[in-house]
């Protein structure tokens, strides 16, 4: 009798172990290897959303460079633009018991459960670049841009440029990834100012997912469906694009369709070198900077948290606005 119970117990333990190992295996993204822990180094688990733009590539580089300079080991995951991959990556960081987790949330919702798991495991989390909608006690702080300010700065340029115009000003908006905080904020910040001037009308707004290919596709579609730079017979006076990749795409489309970019006002966000060049060539009117160089500040925050100190709830990057009225000779190379 006793030996039967023993046998059952052994079988149960074996089954339990197999289930546990499988669960851990499933939680780990397939492209991620178990880290070889380097002696005494802090380990930062970092989930990036992908490489949809030159901005994003620079953002990732900045974080790797700063980690190297600060002797911090990164356990990296590229989510290929999928939130489910980010959730898996964060769970794997918890399994590996990294010291700190940082992630760029592709969209703002859906993080509560995984962040609760990180909190229960005693691993502090820093939200990077984009904001999240969730219980604030579940993460240590946010580091990134102020999307509301960026949208406001874009509108501020437009309001000043068009101050003497009395007729309606028709605006087309190419917006960033749906449900991402940055797209919501850039839309809201822009509207918060132009809504005070009834002459500004947003006649069309479409999500282009921050991609160059989508910027070109959307512009091509508008031109082919409306026979030129118009929407339902109304001229397009302004194109407000939430990022430089989409802007470069729409410029490609204008060029292919032999339409001069000077026939409309174009405002973009990011300040990649290619768009700064386009600004100096008269193809764009204003480029609001979104600073991708988050690495050095992120590493400072990581070291503070790992030392048990508090970090600010929000740390915003300093950002400039480049316009057609600038002295271009003062521009420094952008580095992305
Ligand atoms: O979240 C920042 C935005 O994401 C940048 O403006 C854009 O280029 C990137 O893809």
Tab-separated table of C-alpha atoms and ligand atoms in Angstrom:
chain	number	residue	atom	x	y	z
A	1	UNK	CA	0.000	0.000	0.000
A	2	UNK	CA	2.753	2.387	1.106
A	3	UNK	CA	4.813	1.627	-2.018
A	4	UNK	CA	1.742	2.367	-4.201
A	5	UNK	CA	1.380	5.830	-2.631
A	6	UNK	CA	5.107	6.371	-3.149
A	7	UNK	CA	4.773	5.413	-6.828
A	8	UNK	CA	1.766	7.741	-7.290
A	9	UNK	CA	3.699	10.559	-5.628
A	10	UNK	CA	6.691	10.014	-7.901
A	11	UNK	CA	4.423	10.048	-10.989
A	12	UNK	CA	2.682	13.218	-9.768
A	13	UNK	CA	6.001	14.988	-9.136
A	14	UNK	CA	7.248	13.949	-12.596
A	15	UNK	CA	4.059	15.215	-14.297
A	16	UNK	CA	4.189	18.458	-12.300
A	17	UNK	CA	7.833	19.012	-13.277
A	18	UNK	CA	7.110	18.412	-16.980
A	19	UNK	CA	4.180	20.865	-16.881
A	20	UNK	CA	6.294	23.469	-15.075
A	21	UNK	CA	9.217	23.143	-17.514
A	22	UNK	CA	6.815	23.378	-20.493
A	23	UNK	CA	5.185	26.505	-19.067
A	24	UNK	CA	8.553	28.179	-18.576
A	25	UNK	CA	9.593	27.140	-22.092
A	26	UNK	CA	6.366	28.539	-23.597
A	27	UNK	CA	6.841	31.823	-21.744
A	28	UNK	CA	10.236	32.359	-23.362
A	29	UNK	CA	10.275	33.847	-26.866
A	30	UNK	CA	11.812	31.373	-29.310
A	31	UNK	CA	14.548	33.768	-30.448
A	32	UNK	CA	15.760	34.357	-26.915
A	33	UNK	CA	18.572	32.345	-25.344
A	34	UNK	CA	19.131	32.055	-21.617
A	35	UNK	CA	21.576	34.815	-20.738
A	36	UNK	CA	25.068	34.028	-19.644
A	37	UNK	CA	25.246	36.215	-16.588
A	38	UNK	CA	28.390	38.320	-16.601
A	39	UNK	CA	29.997	38.654	-13.186
A	40	UNK	CA	28.492	41.325	-10.980
A	41	UNK	CA	26.686	43.109	-13.837
A	42	UNK	CA	23.157	44.427	-13.455
A	43	UNK	CA	20.817	42.712	-15.908
A	44	UNK	CA	18.229	44.792	-17.736
A	45	UNK	CA	15.492	42.937	-19.613
A	46	UNK	CA	14.522	45.209	-22.504
A	47	UNK	CA	11.563	44.624	-24.813
A	48	UNK	CA	11.677	46.784	-27.954
A	49	UNK	CA	8.696	46.905	-30.337
A	50	UNK	CA	10.671	46.352	-33.549
A	51	UNK	CA	12.460	48.420	-36.156
A	52	UNK	CA	9.692	50.217	-38.025
A	53	UNK	CA	11.699	53.431	-38.553
A	54	UNK	CA	15.198	54.912	-38.527
A	55	UNK	CA	14.067	56.610	-35.297
A	56	UNK	CA	13.438	53.219	-33.710
A	57	UNK	CA	16.789	51.825	-34.880
A	58	UNK	CA	18.569	54.786	-33.283
A	59	UNK	CA	16.496	54.338	-30.118
A	60	UNK	CA	17.650	50.708	-29.787
A	61	UNK	CA	21.281	51.644	-30.553
A	62	UNK	CA	21.224	54.395	-27.946
A	63	UNK	CA	20.063	51.932	-25.283
A	64	UNK	CA	22.707	49.329	-26.202
A	65	UNK	CA	25.506	51.925	-26.325
A	66	UNK	CA	24.574	53.357	-22.947
A	67	UNK	CA	24.266	49.890	-21.393
A	68	UNK	CA	27.775	49.052	-22.605
A	69	UNK	CA	29.151	52.309	-21.225
A	70	UNK	CA	27.500	51.701	-17.865
A	71	UNK	CA	28.480	48.038	-17.554
A	72	UNK	CA	24.853	46.898	-17.668
A	73	UNK	CA	23.996	43.624	-19.372
A	74	UNK	CA	20.947	43.699	-21.637
A	75	UNK	CA	18.646	40.782	-22.224
A	76	UNK	CA	16.950	41.965	-25.418
A	77	UNK	CA	13.775	41.016	-27.199
A	78	UNK	CA	12.452	42.414	-30.490
A	79	UNK	CA	8.646	42.070	-30.434
A	80	UNK	CA	8.210	42.406	-34.221
A	81	UNK	CA	5.342	44.884	-33.658
A	82	UNK	CA	3.237	42.427	-31.621
A	83	UNK	CA	2.020	43.045	-28.084
A	84	UNK	CA	1.717	39.286	-27.471
A	85	UNK	CA	5.474	38.960	-28.112
A	86	UNK	CA	6.126	41.753	-25.611
A	87	UNK	CA	4.027	39.999	-22.973
A	88	UNK	CA	6.008	36.777	-23.560
A	89	UNK	CA	9.308	38.664	-23.384
A	90	UNK	CA	8.412	40.366	-20.099
A	91	UNK	CA	7.347	37.006	-18.638
A	92	UNK	CA	10.668	35.501	-19.698
A	93	UNK	CA	12.523	38.372	-18.005
A	94	UNK	CA	10.599	37.514	-14.833
A	95	UNK	CA	11.574	33.835	-15.156
A	96	UNK	CA	15.236	34.851	-15.603
A	97	UNK	CA	14.946	37.153	-12.560
A	98	UNK	CA	16.560	40.147	-14.260
A	99	UNK	CA	17.289	43.117	-11.986
A	100	UNK	CA	15.152	45.637	-13.891
A	101	UNK	CA	12.700	45.412	-16.810
A	102	UNK	CA	12.276	48.186	-19.388
A	103	UNK	CA	9.866	48.053	-22.291
A	104	UNK	CA	8.452	50.208	-25.088
A	105	UNK	CA	4.711	49.505	-25.063
A	106	UNK	CA	3.430	49.212	-28.622
A	107	UNK	CA	-0.090	50.116	-27.446
A	108	UNK	CA	-1.206	51.730	-24.224
A	109	UNK	CA	-3.616	49.078	-22.849
A	110	UNK	CA	-3.349	45.453	-21.726
A	111	UNK	CA	-0.350	45.559	-19.375
A	112	UNK	CA	-1.885	45.205	-15.903
A	113	UNK	CA	-1.545	41.425	-15.497
A	114	UNK	CA	2.039	41.111	-16.640
A	115	UNK	CA	3.117	44.131	-14.601
A	116	UNK	CA	1.416	42.682	-11.546
A	117	UNK	CA	3.467	39.507	-12.126
A	118	UNK	CA	6.681	41.571	-12.302
A	119	UNK	CA	5.686	43.402	-9.131
A	120	UNK	CA	4.947	40.122	-7.331
A	121	UNK	CA	8.389	38.883	-8.407
A	122	UNK	CA	9.935	42.065	-6.967
A	123	UNK	CA	11.289	43.269	-10.329
A	124	UNK	CA	10.928	47.010	-10.957
A	125	UNK	CA	9.717	48.129	-14.393
A	126	UNK	CA	10.490	51.285	-16.382
A	127	UNK	CA	8.119	52.216	-19.221
A	128	UNK	CA	10.085	53.654	-22.139
A	129	UNK	CA	9.131	55.964	-25.035
A	130	UNK	CA	5.357	55.375	-25.007
A	131	UNK	CA	2.967	55.669	-22.069
A	132	UNK	CA	0.578	53.022	-20.709
A	133	UNK	CA	-2.920	53.128	-19.249
A	134	UNK	CA	-2.695	51.104	-16.080
A	135	UNK	CA	-2.445	51.210	-12.330
A	136	UNK	CA	0.539	53.503	-11.703
A	137	UNK	CA	1.731	51.463	-8.733
A	138	UNK	CA	2.614	48.620	-11.112
A	139	UNK	CA	5.655	50.393	-12.591
A	140	UNK	CA	8.424	52.583	-11.260
A	141	UNK	CA	8.327	55.392	-13.811
A	142	UNK	CA	8.169	56.546	-17.421
A	143	UNK	CA	10.994	57.867	-19.612
A	144	UNK	CA	10.318	59.272	-23.082
A	145	UNK	CA	8.783	62.020	-25.132
A	146	UNK	CA	5.851	64.278	-24.405
A	147	UNK	CA	3.542	63.465	-27.317
A	148	UNK	CA	1.041	66.155	-26.308
A	149	UNK	CA	3.781	68.801	-26.501
A	150	UNK	CA	4.934	67.463	-29.876
A	151	UNK	CA	1.417	67.701	-31.303
A	152	UNK	CA	1.005	71.156	-29.797
A	153	UNK	CA	4.330	72.321	-31.286
A	154	UNK	CA	3.226	71.112	-34.734
A	155	UNK	CA	-0.028	73.076	-34.408
A	156	UNK	CA	1.774	76.107	-33.050
A	157	UNK	CA	3.917	76.296	-36.189
A	158	UNK	CA	0.811	75.987	-38.349
A	159	UNK	CA	-1.177	78.626	-36.486
A	160	UNK	CA	1.678	81.137	-36.844
A	161	UNK	CA	2.315	80.304	-40.494
A	162	UNK	CA	-1.357	80.760	-41.377
A	163	UNK	CA	-2.097	83.744	-39.127
A	164	UNK	CA	-2.982	86.033	-42.025
A	165	UNK	CA	-5.135	83.517	-43.862
A	166	UNK	CA	-8.869	83.962	-43.468
A	167	UNK	CA	-10.247	81.136	-45.620
A	168	UNK	CA	-10.640	77.536	-44.428
A	169	UNK	CA	-7.429	75.523	-44.094
A	170	UNK	CA	-7.956	71.845	-44.854
A	171	UNK	CA	-5.769	69.404	-42.983
A	172	UNK	CA	-5.004	65.759	-43.706
A	173	UNK	CA	-3.553	63.768	-40.821
A	174	UNK	CA	-1.457	60.605	-41.175
A	175	UNK	CA	-1.508	59.195	-37.700
A	176	UNK	CA	0.715	56.656	-35.933
A	177	UNK	CA	-0.117	53.184	-34.649
A	178	UNK	CA	-3.721	52.926	-33.472
A	179	UNK	CA	-4.057	52.766	-29.668
A	180	UNK	CA	-0.438	53.776	-29.104
A	181	UNK	CA	-0.111	56.593	-26.576
A	182	UNK	CA	2.131	58.539	-28.894
A	183	UNK	CA	-0.420	58.623	-31.738
A	184	UNK	CA	-3.223	59.563	-29.344
A	185	UNK	CA	-1.143	62.341	-27.779
A	186	UNK	CA	0.149	63.766	-31.066
A	187	UNK	CA	-3.444	63.919	-32.329
A	188	UNK	CA	-4.750	65.441	-29.100
A	189	UNK	CA	-1.909	67.953	-28.626
A	190	UNK	CA	-2.420	69.196	-32.201
A	191	UNK	CA	-6.186	69.524	-31.814
A	192	UNK	CA	-5.901	71.222	-28.414
A	193	UNK	CA	-4.528	74.300	-30.172
A	194	UNK	CA	-6.202	74.342	-33.588
A	195	UNK	CA	-9.650	73.918	-32.075
A	196	UNK	CA	-9.380	77.584	-31.029
A	197	UNK	CA	-9.293	78.607	-34.710
A	198	UNK	CA	-12.407	77.476	-36.631
A	199	UNK	CA	-10.684	78.032	-39.995
A	200	UNK	CA	-8.607	74.868	-39.421
A	201	UNK	CA	-10.527	71.774	-40.529
A	202	UNK	CA	-9.218	68.231	-40.264
A	203	UNK	CA	-10.887	66.751	-43.336
A	204	UNK	CA	-9.214	63.331	-43.263
A	205	UNK	CA	-7.317	61.257	-40.726
A	206	UNK	CA	-5.932	57.780	-41.304
A	207	UNK	CA	-3.707	55.405	-39.328
A	208	UNK	CA	-0.433	54.705	-41.153
A	209	UNK	CA	1.220	52.654	-38.402
A	210	UNK	CA	4.369	54.858	-38.450
A	211	UNK	CA	5.505	53.085	-41.659
A	212	UNK	CA	7.031	54.588	-44.791
A	213	UNK	CA	5.200	52.049	-46.949
A	214	UNK	CA	1.860	53.112	-45.428
A	215	UNK	CA	2.654	56.820	-45.881
A	216	UNK	CA	3.197	56.214	-49.604
A	217	UNK	CA	0.174	53.935	-49.896
A	218	UNK	CA	-2.179	56.433	-48.207
A	219	UNK	CA	-0.937	59.355	-50.328
A	220	UNK	CA	-1.177	57.269	-53.527
A	221	UNK	CA	-4.740	56.363	-52.627
A	222	UNK	CA	-5.777	59.957	-51.933
A	223	UNK	CA	-4.249	61.152	-55.207
A	224	UNK	CA	-5.732	58.381	-57.341
A	225	UNK	CA	-9.204	58.551	-55.775
A	226	UNK	CA	-9.429	62.347	-55.896
A	227	UNK	CA	-7.442	63.126	-59.038
A	228	UNK	CA	-4.778	65.129	-57.201
A	229	UNK	CA	-4.008	66.714	-53.866
A	230	UNK	CA	-7.637	66.953	-52.724
A	231	UNK	CA	-10.273	65.129	-50.708
A	232	UNK	CA	-13.860	65.190	-52.008
A	233	UNK	CA	-13.113	68.269	-54.083
A	234	UNK	CA	-11.463	70.175	-51.196
A	235	UNK	CA	-7.810	71.133	-51.645
A	236	UNK	CA	-5.353	69.701	-49.137
A	237	UNK	CA	-3.656	72.731	-47.598
A	238	UNK	CA	-1.764	70.898	-44.847
A	239	UNK	CA	-0.470	67.384	-44.251
A	240	UNK	CA	0.276	66.634	-40.611
A	241	UNK	CA	2.201	63.361	-40.387
A	242	UNK	CA	2.864	61.757	-36.997
A	243	UNK	CA	6.329	60.553	-37.983
A	244	UNK	CA	9.129	60.953	-40.494
A	245	UNK	CA	8.817	57.462	-41.971
A	246	UNK	CA	5.253	58.161	-43.125
A	247	UNK	CA	6.383	61.601	-44.299
A	248	UNK	CA	9.153	60.107	-46.446
A	249	UNK	CA	6.565	57.708	-47.885
A	250	UNK	CA	4.155	60.497	-48.757
A	251	UNK	CA	7.001	62.490	-50.341
A	252	UNK	CA	7.800	59.409	-52.489
A	253	UNK	CA	4.189	59.360	-53.608
A	254	UNK	CA	4.114	63.095	-54.432
A	255	UNK	CA	7.303	62.712	-56.457
A	256	UNK	CA	5.984	59.684	-58.380
A	257	UNK	CA	2.787	61.585	-59.115
A	258	UNK	CA	4.770	64.684	-60.186
A	259	UNK	CA	3.163	66.866	-57.509
A	260	UNK	CA	5.419	69.451	-55.886
A	261	UNK	CA	5.578	69.132	-52.069
A	262	UNK	CA	5.622	72.939	-52.054
A	263	UNK	CA	1.963	72.941	-53.108
A	264	UNK	CA	0.938	72.071	-49.543
A	265	UNK	CA	2.241	72.676	-46.015
A	266	UNK	CA	3.864	69.518	-44.613
A	267	UNK	CA	4.594	69.049	-40.917
A	268	UNK	CA	6.349	65.968	-39.570
A	269	UNK	CA	7.619	64.562	-36.265
A	270	UNK	CA	10.928	62.827	-35.342
A	271	UNK	CA	13.661	64.910	-37.050
A	272	UNK	CA	15.505	62.087	-38.788
A	273	UNK	CA	18.359	63.324	-40.982
A	274	UNK	CA	16.385	62.540	-44.161
A	275	UNK	CA	13.512	64.787	-43.097
A	276	UNK	CA	15.848	67.547	-41.927
A	277	UNK	CA	17.423	67.369	-45.419
A	278	UNK	CA	13.942	67.544	-46.963
A	279	UNK	CA	13.221	70.611	-44.813
A	280	UNK	CA	16.376	72.371	-46.027
A	281	UNK	CA	15.391	71.504	-49.627
A	282	UNK	CA	11.995	73.182	-49.175
A	283	UNK	CA	10.022	69.912	-49.317
A	284	UNK	CA	8.820	70.184	-45.712
A	285	UNK	CA	7.835	73.191	-43.620
A	286	UNK	CA	8.311	72.023	-40.057
A	287	UNK	CA	9.799	68.998	-38.279
A	288	UNK	CA	9.209	68.546	-34.558
A	289	UNK	CA	11.957	66.579	-32.873
A	290	UNK	CA	11.193	63.338	-31.055
A	291	UNK	CA	14.403	62.468	-29.247
A	292	UNK	CA	15.342	58.758	-29.597
A	293	UNK	CA	18.507	58.995	-27.480
A	294	UNK	CA	16.990	57.589	-24.323
A	295	UNK	CA	19.903	55.283	-23.464
A	296	UNK	CA	22.008	57.418	-21.079
A	297	UNK	CA	19.015	58.568	-18.990
A	298	UNK	CA	17.543	55.063	-18.958
A	299	UNK	CA	20.776	53.623	-17.538
A	300	UNK	CA	20.826	56.285	-14.803
A	301	UNK	CA	17.280	55.300	-13.850
A	302	UNK	CA	18.134	51.569	-13.960
A	303	UNK	CA	21.099	52.076	-11.605
A	304	UNK	CA	18.986	54.149	-9.212
A	305	UNK	CA	16.181	51.613	-9.008
A	306	UNK	CA	18.608	48.716	-8.650
A	307	UNK	CA	20.139	50.601	-5.716
A	308	UNK	CA	16.686	50.748	-4.123
A	309	UNK	CA	16.147	54.459	-4.822
A	310	UNK	CA	12.969	56.000	-6.173
A	311	UNK	CA	12.884	57.449	-9.691
A	312	UNK	CA	10.632	60.262	-10.940
A	313	UNK	CA	7.170	59.167	-12.107
A	314	UNK	CA	7.826	60.872	-15.449
A	315	UNK	CA	11.059	61.915	-17.148
A	316	UNK	CA	10.549	63.770	-20.442
A	317	UNK	CA	13.270	64.255	-23.045
A	318	UNK	CA	14.193	67.756	-24.215
A	319	UNK	CA	13.020	68.308	-27.811
A	320	UNK	CA	13.447	71.020	-30.466
A	321	UNK	CA	11.358	72.265	-33.354
A	322	UNK	CA	12.961	72.731	-36.802
A	323	UNK	CA	11.203	75.042	-39.247
A	324	UNK	CA	11.598	76.499	-42.729
A	325	UNK	CA	12.518	79.843	-41.084
A	326	UNK	CA	15.659	78.478	-39.368
A	327	UNK	CA	19.257	79.262	-40.221
A	328	UNK	CA	20.063	75.801	-41.614
A	329	UNK	CA	23.826	76.384	-41.331
A	330	UNK	CA	23.506	75.918	-37.559
A	331	UNK	CA	22.083	72.390	-37.870
A	332	UNK	CA	24.229	69.571	-36.441
A	333	UNK	CA	24.094	66.086	-38.047
A	334	UNK	CA	21.235	64.188	-36.493
A	335	UNK	CA	22.821	60.734	-36.166
A	336	UNK	CA	19.657	58.900	-37.249
B	1	LIG	O1	7.112	56.091	-30.279
B	1	LIG	C1	7.892	56.950	-31.034
B	1	LIG	C2	7.521	56.861	-32.472
B	1	LIG	O2	7.634	55.526	-32.896
B	1	LIG	C3	8.400	57.651	-33.412
B	1	LIG	O3	7.892	58.901	-33.716
B	1	LIG	C4	8.304	56.805	-34.631
B	1	LIG	O4	9.182	57.125	-35.657
B	1	LIG	C5	8.409	55.473	-34.074
B	1	LIG	O5	8.097	54.455	-34.897
